[in-house]
Amino acid sequence: EEAQHADHDSREHARESHYFVDKRDGQWEPEIFNQFDGKPRYTFDMVNPIIDQVSGEMEERDFDIRVSPAGGNATKDTAQTFDGLVRNIENVSRATQVYNLSGKNMVTAGIDGWRVNHKYLDEMSFDQDLVIEPIGDYVNRVWFGPHEKPDASDARFCWVLTGMDPDEYKKEYPNRPAQEVGSDKSLTAYYYREDLTVIGEFFYILPERAEIAELSDGRVVEYDEDFRRAEDELAQDQVDEAGNIIEPGVTVIRKRSTKKHSVYTRLFDGGGWISDPRPSVFRNWLPIVPCYGNFKYYEDKVLYWGIVDKLMDSQRVYNYAQSRQIEEGALASRRKPILTQKQIEGYEEDWAELNTSIEPYILYNHDQDGAPPPGEIGGAQVNPGLKDIS
């Protein structure tokens, strides 16, 4: 609730931006839309083409991860190995689609993101890998703890909400009443949607004591139980059949105590914790990657905005003005002649076809009683100020 409250105003602006471009009639303010009831309420969308242009230019760029040696024990060969591993992760994850989707949502509302997950590649496999996954409805489902960097790499904890099918929830947690996690949304735009029970996953970084060791080959490793089991085997020299040393054994040169920062996760619902803490494979950084538009940290607050936020007012005014012009112009009643019955006697058919006739003139009877010739009333009179607005 504290994290939701701190970012509530920015999230509301982001939600309004999504409603503006996605919801039918979303480019009209509800109050003014109701005032136009029974009148033209047209949308002349000038915003979505701008979003498509900006996000399209982003999609044409080759956005992916590059690994380069950074000095010390780093080598070009090692960097190429890691680069290949990362590229494989992106290919398996179809990361380009994830990046493009998040990029377009960021352009629209100023915020989106994705997560890095650790999972089996398929149900019948023992192989595990890292995968880059999208987070649906990010603006309503992800919150970070305090952070000042645009990638949130300095955040110590975050929450990711997920919707579960109610039957699946009952099967998974049969002894718990379904209590979904609350939202900070002021309004819900869509009436027809899935009936889901919202639960959350809490990610947090926990400092832990650890021991590290520097090896004779220059590597620094964690001196844990797994390493101790293999320490004697690593220290043995590799020799050929003649007894010559092919590769010397690797031994521990020195050790020291330090802290490691492990990432843990825990599930919860509206009633409390529904799982025990579980360590993840991640260290130092949360596996959730935010994507901010126009990021700024000011007055102890993360600020961001998308392109729609600055186009909203002008688009709405354009819709109002154009709709009124159509009402007062194209949809206005035509000019109608005013005359007496005696003046059109014998020429009723000609006057009935007045609006479709191609004849250069139309006859009428001069009224001897002094009535003036037929005249015109009504017709479209468009407010010239509307043209200046549009």
Coordinates of C-alpha atoms in Angstrom, one line a residue:
E1 CA 0.0 0.0 0.0
E2 CA 2.9 2.4 0.7
A3 CA 4.5 1.7 -2.6
Q4 CA 1.1 2.1 -4.4
H5 CA 0.4 5.4 -2.6
A6 CA 3.8 6.9 -3.4
D7 CA 3.2 6.3 -7.2
H8 CA -0.6 6.6 -7.3
D9 CA -0.7 9.9 -9.2
S10 CA 1.7 8.8 -11.9
R11 CA 0.0 5.5 -12.3
E12 CA -3.4 7.2 -12.7
H13 CA -1.9 9.4 -15.5
A14 CA -0.5 6.2 -17.1
R15 CA -3.8 4.4 -16.9
E16 CA -5.6 7.4 -18.4
S17 CA -3.2 7.4 -21.3
H18 CA -4.0 3.7 -22.0
Y19 CA -7.7 4.4 -21.8
F20 CA -7.3 7.4 -24.1
V21 CA -5.8 5.4 -26.9
D22 CA -7.3 1.9 -26.4
K23 CA -10.9 2.4 -25.1
R24 CA -13.7 3.2 -27.4
D25 CA -14.6 6.9 -27.0
G26 CA -11.7 7.1 -24.7
Q27 CA -10.5 10.4 -26.3
W28 CA -13.6 12.1 -24.9
E29 CA -13.8 13.3 -21.3
P30 CA -16.9 11.5 -19.8
E31 CA -18.5 14.7 -18.6
I32 CA -18.3 16.3 -22.0
F33 CA -19.2 13.1 -23.8
N34 CA -22.5 13.0 -21.8
Q35 CA -23.1 16.7 -22.6
F36 CA -23.0 15.8 -26.3
D37 CA -25.7 13.1 -25.9
G38 CA -27.8 13.0 -29.1
K39 CA -25.2 15.1 -31.0
P40 CA -22.2 14.1 -33.0
R41 CA -19.4 12.7 -30.9
Y42 CA -16.7 11.8 -33.4
T43 CA -13.1 10.8 -32.7
F44 CA -10.5 12.1 -35.2
D45 CA -7.5 10.1 -33.9
M46 CA -4.3 12.0 -34.4
V47 CA -2.5 10.3 -31.4
N48 CA -2.1 6.7 -32.4
P49 CA -0.3 7.5 -35.6
I50 CA 2.3 9.4 -33.6
I51 CA 2.7 6.4 -31.2
D52 CA 3.1 4.1 -34.1
Q53 CA 5.7 6.3 -35.7
V54 CA 7.8 6.6 -32.5
S55 CA 7.5 2.9 -31.5
G56 CA 8.1 1.9 -35.2
E57 CA 11.4 3.8 -35.3
M58 CA 12.4 2.0 -32.0
E59 CA 11.5 -1.4 -33.5
E60 CA 13.7 -0.8 -36.5
R61 CA 16.7 -0.4 -34.2
D62 CA 18.6 -3.5 -33.1
F63 CA 18.0 -3.6 -29.4
D64 CA 19.7 -6.4 -27.6
I65 CA 22.4 -7.1 -25.0
R66 CA 26.1 -6.9 -25.8
V67 CA 28.9 -8.3 -23.6
S68 CA 32.4 -6.7 -23.7
P69 CA 35.5 -7.4 -21.6
A70 CA 35.8 -4.8 -18.9
G71 CA 39.4 -5.3 -17.7
G72 CA 41.0 -7.3 -14.9
N73 CA 40.7 -11.0 -15.6
A74 CA 38.2 -10.4 -18.4
T75 CA 39.1 -11.6 -21.9
K76 CA 37.6 -11.2 -25.3
D77 CA 37.0 -15.0 -25.5
T78 CA 35.1 -15.0 -22.2
A79 CA 33.0 -12.0 -23.3
Q80 CA 32.1 -13.8 -26.6
T81 CA 31.1 -16.8 -24.6
F82 CA 28.8 -14.8 -22.4
D83 CA 27.5 -12.9 -25.4
G84 CA 26.5 -16.2 -27.0
L85 CA 24.8 -17.3 -23.9
V86 CA 22.8 -14.1 -23.6
R87 CA 21.9 -14.2 -27.3
N88 CA 20.6 -17.7 -26.8
I89 CA 18.4 -16.6 -23.9
E90 CA 17.0 -13.8 -26.0
N91 CA 16.3 -16.2 -28.9
V92 CA 14.6 -18.7 -26.7
S93 CA 12.5 -16.0 -25.0
R94 CA 11.6 -14.2 -28.3
A95 CA 12.9 -11.2 -26.5
T96 CA 12.5 -8.9 -29.4
Q97 CA 8.7 -9.1 -29.1
V98 CA 9.0 -8.5 -25.4
Y99 CA 11.2 -5.4 -25.9
N100 CA 8.9 -4.0 -28.7
L101 CA 5.7 -4.5 -26.7
S102 CA 7.2 -2.8 -23.6
G103 CA 8.7 0.0 -25.7
K104 CA 5.3 0.8 -27.3
N105 CA 3.6 0.8 -23.8
M106 CA 6.4 3.0 -22.5
V107 CA 5.9 5.5 -25.3
T108 CA 2.1 5.5 -24.7
A109 CA 2.0 5.7 -20.9
G110 CA 5.6 6.2 -19.7
I111 CA 5.9 2.9 -17.9
D112 CA 6.2 -0.8 -18.7
G113 CA 8.7 -3.6 -18.2
W114 CA 9.5 -7.3 -18.2
R115 CA 11.0 -10.0 -15.9
V116 CA 13.8 -12.5 -16.1
N117 CA 12.6 -16.0 -15.0
H118 CA 14.4 -19.3 -14.2
K119 CA 12.5 -22.3 -15.4
Y120 CA 12.5 -25.6 -17.2
L121 CA 12.5 -25.2 -21.0
D122 CA 9.5 -27.5 -21.3
E123 CA 7.4 -29.9 -19.2
M124 CA 9.4 -33.1 -20.3
S125 CA 12.9 -31.6 -19.9
F126 CA 15.5 -31.5 -17.2
D127 CA 17.2 -28.5 -18.8
Q128 CA 16.7 -25.2 -17.1
D129 CA 17.4 -21.8 -18.5
L130 CA 16.9 -18.1 -18.0
V131 CA 14.0 -16.6 -20.0
I132 CA 12.8 -13.0 -20.6
E133 CA 9.1 -12.8 -20.1
P134 CA 6.6 -10.0 -20.5
I135 CA 4.4 -8.8 -17.6
G136 CA 0.9 -8.2 -18.8
D137 CA -0.9 -5.1 -17.5
Y138 CA 2.4 -3.9 -16.0
V139 CA 1.0 -0.5 -14.9
N140 CA -1.5 -2.2 -12.6
R141 CA 0.7 -5.1 -11.4
V142 CA 4.2 -4.1 -10.6
W143 CA 5.5 -1.8 -7.8
F144 CA 9.1 -1.2 -6.6
G145 CA 10.4 -0.1 -3.3
P146 CA 12.4 3.1 -3.1
H147 CA 14.9 3.6 -6.0
E148 CA 16.6 6.4 -7.9
K149 CA 18.0 4.7 -11.0
P150 CA 15.9 4.3 -14.2
D151 CA 16.5 0.5 -14.2
A152 CA 15.6 0.2 -10.5
S153 CA 18.9 -1.7 -9.9
D154 CA 19.2 0.0 -6.6
A155 CA 15.7 -1.2 -5.4
R156 CA 15.8 -3.8 -2.6
F157 CA 12.3 -5.2 -3.1
C158 CA 9.3 -5.2 -5.4
W159 CA 5.9 -6.8 -5.9
V160 CA 4.4 -8.5 -9.0
L161 CA 0.7 -9.2 -9.0
T162 CA -0.8 -12.1 -11.0
G163 CA -4.4 -13.1 -11.7
M164 CA -5.4 -16.7 -11.0
D165 CA -8.5 -18.5 -12.1
P166 CA -10.7 -18.9 -9.0
D167 CA -11.0 -22.7 -9.5
E168 CA -7.2 -23.0 -9.8
Y169 CA -6.8 -20.9 -6.7
K170 CA -9.2 -23.2 -4.7
K171 CA -7.3 -26.3 -6.0
E172 CA -3.9 -24.7 -5.1
Y173 CA -5.0 -23.4 -1.7
P174 CA -8.0 -25.5 -0.6
N175 CA -8.0 -24.4 3.0
R176 CA -7.9 -20.6 2.4
P177 CA -10.8 -18.3 1.6
A178 CA -10.0 -16.4 -1.6
Q179 CA -8.9 -12.9 -0.7
E180 CA -7.3 -11.0 -3.6
V181 CA -4.7 -8.3 -3.4
G182 CA -6.2 -4.8 -3.5
S183 CA -5.6 -2.3 -6.2
D184 CA -5.0 1.5 -6.0
K185 CA -7.1 2.2 -9.2
S186 CA -9.7 4.9 -8.8
L187 CA -11.9 3.6 -11.7
T188 CA -12.3 0.5 -13.8
A189 CA -12.8 1.2 -17.4
Y190 CA -14.0 -2.1 -18.7
Y191 CA -17.1 -4.0 -17.5
Y192 CA -16.6 -7.2 -19.4
R193 CA -13.3 -8.9 -18.3
E194 CA -12.0 -12.1 -16.8
D195 CA -13.0 -13.0 -13.2
L196 CA -9.6 -13.6 -11.6
T197 CA -8.3 -13.8 -8.1
V198 CA -5.3 -11.5 -7.8
I199 CA -2.3 -12.8 -5.8
G200 CA 1.2 -11.3 -5.5
E201 CA 4.8 -12.4 -5.6
F202 CA 7.2 -10.5 -3.3
F203 CA 10.8 -10.2 -4.4
Y204 CA 13.4 -9.0 -1.9
I205 CA 17.2 -8.9 -1.6
L206 CA 18.6 -10.5 1.6
P207 CA 22.2 -9.9 2.7
E208 CA 23.8 -13.2 3.9
R209 CA 27.2 -14.1 5.3
A210 CA 29.5 -15.9 2.8
E211 CA 33.1 -16.9 2.3
I212 CA 34.9 -16.4 -0.9
A213 CA 38.2 -17.8 -2.1
E214 CA 40.8 -16.6 -4.6
L215 CA 42.2 -19.5 -6.7
S216 CA 45.6 -20.1 -8.2
D217 CA 44.2 -19.5 -11.7
G218 CA 42.9 -16.0 -10.8
R219 CA 39.3 -16.9 -10.3
V220 CA 37.3 -15.8 -7.3
V221 CA 34.6 -18.3 -6.2
E222 CA 32.2 -18.7 -3.3
Y223 CA 33.8 -21.1 -0.8
D224 CA 30.6 -23.1 -0.1
E225 CA 29.8 -26.7 0.5
D226 CA 29.7 -27.5 -3.2
F227 CA 33.2 -26.1 -3.8
R228 CA 34.6 -27.9 -0.7
R229 CA 33.4 -31.2 -2.0
A230 CA 35.3 -30.6 -5.3
E231 CA 38.4 -28.9 -3.8
D232 CA 40.6 -31.9 -3.5
E233 CA 39.8 -33.0 -7.1
L234 CA 40.6 -29.5 -8.4
A235 CA 43.9 -29.4 -6.7
Q236 CA 45.2 -32.5 -8.5
D237 CA 47.5 -32.0 -11.5
Q238 CA 46.4 -33.4 -14.9
V239 CA 49.2 -35.6 -16.3
D240 CA 49.7 -37.5 -19.5
E241 CA 50.7 -41.2 -19.8
A242 CA 54.3 -40.3 -19.4
G243 CA 53.7 -38.5 -16.1
N244 CA 54.1 -35.0 -17.5
I245 CA 51.9 -32.3 -16.1
I246 CA 49.4 -31.1 -18.7
E247 CA 47.5 -28.7 -16.5
P248 CA 48.4 -27.9 -13.0
G249 CA 45.8 -28.2 -10.3
V250 CA 43.9 -25.3 -9.0
T251 CA 44.4 -24.5 -5.3
V252 CA 43.0 -21.9 -2.9
I253 CA 45.4 -19.0 -2.3
R254 CA 43.4 -17.1 0.2
K255 CA 39.9 -16.8 1.7
R256 CA 37.9 -14.1 3.4
S257 CA 34.4 -13.5 4.8
T258 CA 32.0 -11.2 3.0
K259 CA 28.3 -10.6 2.3
K260 CA 26.3 -12.0 -0.6
H261 CA 23.0 -10.5 -1.7
S262 CA 20.6 -13.2 -2.5
V263 CA 17.1 -12.7 -4.1
Y264 CA 14.2 -14.4 -2.3
T265 CA 10.6 -14.7 -3.3
R266 CA 7.4 -15.3 -1.4
L267 CA 3.7 -15.5 -2.5
F268 CA 0.9 -13.6 -0.8
D269 CA -2.8 -12.8 -1.2
G270 CA -5.1 -10.3 0.5
G271 CA -5.1 -12.3 3.7
G272 CA -1.3 -12.7 4.1
W273 CA 1.5 -15.1 3.1
I274 CA 0.5 -18.2 1.2
S275 CA 4.0 -19.6 0.8
D276 CA 7.3 -19.8 2.7
P277 CA 10.4 -17.7 1.5
R278 CA 12.1 -19.4 -1.4
P279 CA 15.7 -18.6 -2.6
S280 CA 16.1 -17.8 -6.3
V281 CA 19.1 -18.2 -8.6
F282 CA 19.5 -14.4 -8.8
R283 CA 22.0 -12.3 -6.9
N284 CA 22.4 -8.6 -6.2
W285 CA 19.5 -7.4 -8.5
L286 CA 15.8 -8.0 -8.7
P287 CA 14.8 -9.9 -11.8
I288 CA 12.2 -7.3 -12.8
V289 CA 13.2 -4.7 -15.3
P290 CA 11.2 -1.4 -15.5
C291 CA 11.0 0.6 -18.7
Y292 CA 10.4 4.3 -17.9
G293 CA 9.7 7.1 -20.4
N294 CA 11.2 10.5 -19.6
F295 CA 12.5 9.2 -16.3
K296 CA 13.3 11.8 -13.6
Y297 CA 13.9 11.6 -9.8
Y298 CA 12.7 14.7 -8.1
E299 CA 11.6 15.5 -4.5
D300 CA 12.2 11.9 -3.5
K301 CA 9.8 10.7 -6.2
V302 CA 10.2 8.8 -9.4
L303 CA 8.6 10.8 -12.3
Y304 CA 7.8 9.6 -15.8
W305 CA 5.4 10.2 -18.6
G306 CA 4.5 9.0 -22.1
I307 CA 3.8 10.8 -25.3
V308 CA 0.0 10.6 -24.8
D309 CA 0.1 12.7 -21.7
K310 CA 1.2 15.8 -23.6
L311 CA -1.2 15.2 -26.6
M312 CA -4.4 14.6 -24.6
D313 CA -5.7 18.1 -24.3
S314 CA -5.1 19.1 -27.9
Q315 CA -6.7 15.9 -29.2
R316 CA -9.8 16.4 -27.1
V317 CA -10.2 20.0 -28.2
Y318 CA -9.8 18.9 -31.9
N319 CA -12.5 16.2 -31.4
Y320 CA -14.9 18.7 -29.8
A321 CA -14.4 21.4 -32.5
Q322 CA -14.7 19.0 -35.4
S323 CA -17.8 17.4 -34.0
R324 CA -19.5 20.8 -33.6
Q325 CA -18.5 21.8 -37.1
I326 CA -20.1 18.7 -38.5
E327 CA -23.2 19.3 -36.4
E328 CA -23.5 22.9 -37.5
G329 CA -22.5 22.3 -41.1
A330 CA -22.9 18.9 -42.7
L331 CA -25.7 17.8 -40.4
A332 CA -27.5 21.1 -40.2
S333 CA -31.0 21.4 -41.8
R334 CA -31.0 22.8 -45.3
R335 CA -32.3 26.2 -46.2
K336 CA -36.0 26.0 -46.9
P337 CA -38.3 28.3 -49.0
I338 CA -41.1 30.1 -47.4
L339 CA -44.2 30.8 -49.5
T340 CA -48.0 30.5 -49.7
Q341 CA -50.1 27.6 -50.9
K342 CA -51.5 29.8 -53.7
Q343 CA -48.0 30.6 -55.0
I344 CA -47.2 27.0 -55.8
E345 CA -50.6 25.9 -57.0
G346 CA -50.1 23.9 -60.2
Y347 CA -46.4 23.6 -59.6
E348 CA -46.4 21.3 -56.6
E349 CA -44.3 18.6 -58.2
D350 CA -41.6 21.1 -59.3
W351 CA -41.3 22.5 -55.8
A352 CA -41.3 19.0 -54.3
E353 CA -38.2 18.2 -56.4
L354 CA -36.5 21.5 -55.5
N355 CA -33.4 19.9 -53.9
T356 CA -32.8 17.4 -56.8
S357 CA -34.0 19.3 -59.9
I358 CA -31.4 20.4 -62.5
E359 CA -33.8 22.9 -64.0
P360 CA -32.3 26.5 -64.2
Y361 CA -35.6 28.1 -62.8
I362 CA -38.8 27.2 -61.1
L363 CA -42.2 28.9 -61.7
Y364 CA -44.6 30.2 -59.1
N365 CA -47.9 32.1 -59.1
H366 CA -47.7 35.8 -58.3
D367 CA -49.9 36.4 -55.3
Q368 CA -52.3 39.3 -56.1
D369 CA -53.0 39.8 -52.4
G370 CA -49.6 41.3 -52.0
A371 CA -47.6 38.4 -50.6
P372 CA -43.8 38.7 -51.4
P373 CA -42.1 36.3 -53.7
P374 CA -40.9 33.0 -52.1
G375 CA -37.9 33.5 -49.9
E376 CA -35.5 31.2 -47.8
I377 CA -35.0 30.6 -44.2
G378 CA -32.6 28.4 -42.1
G379 CA -29.5 26.7 -43.4
A380 CA -26.1 25.9 -42.0
Q381 CA -24.4 28.7 -40.1
V382 CA -21.1 27.4 -38.8
N383 CA -19.5 29.3 -35.9
P384 CA -16.3 30.7 -37.5
G385 CA -14.5 30.3 -34.1
L386 CA -14.6 26.5 -34.4
K387 CA -12.4 26.8 -37.5
D388 CA -9.8 28.8 -35.6
I389 CA -9.8 26.1 -32.8
S390 CA -9.3 23.2 -35.1

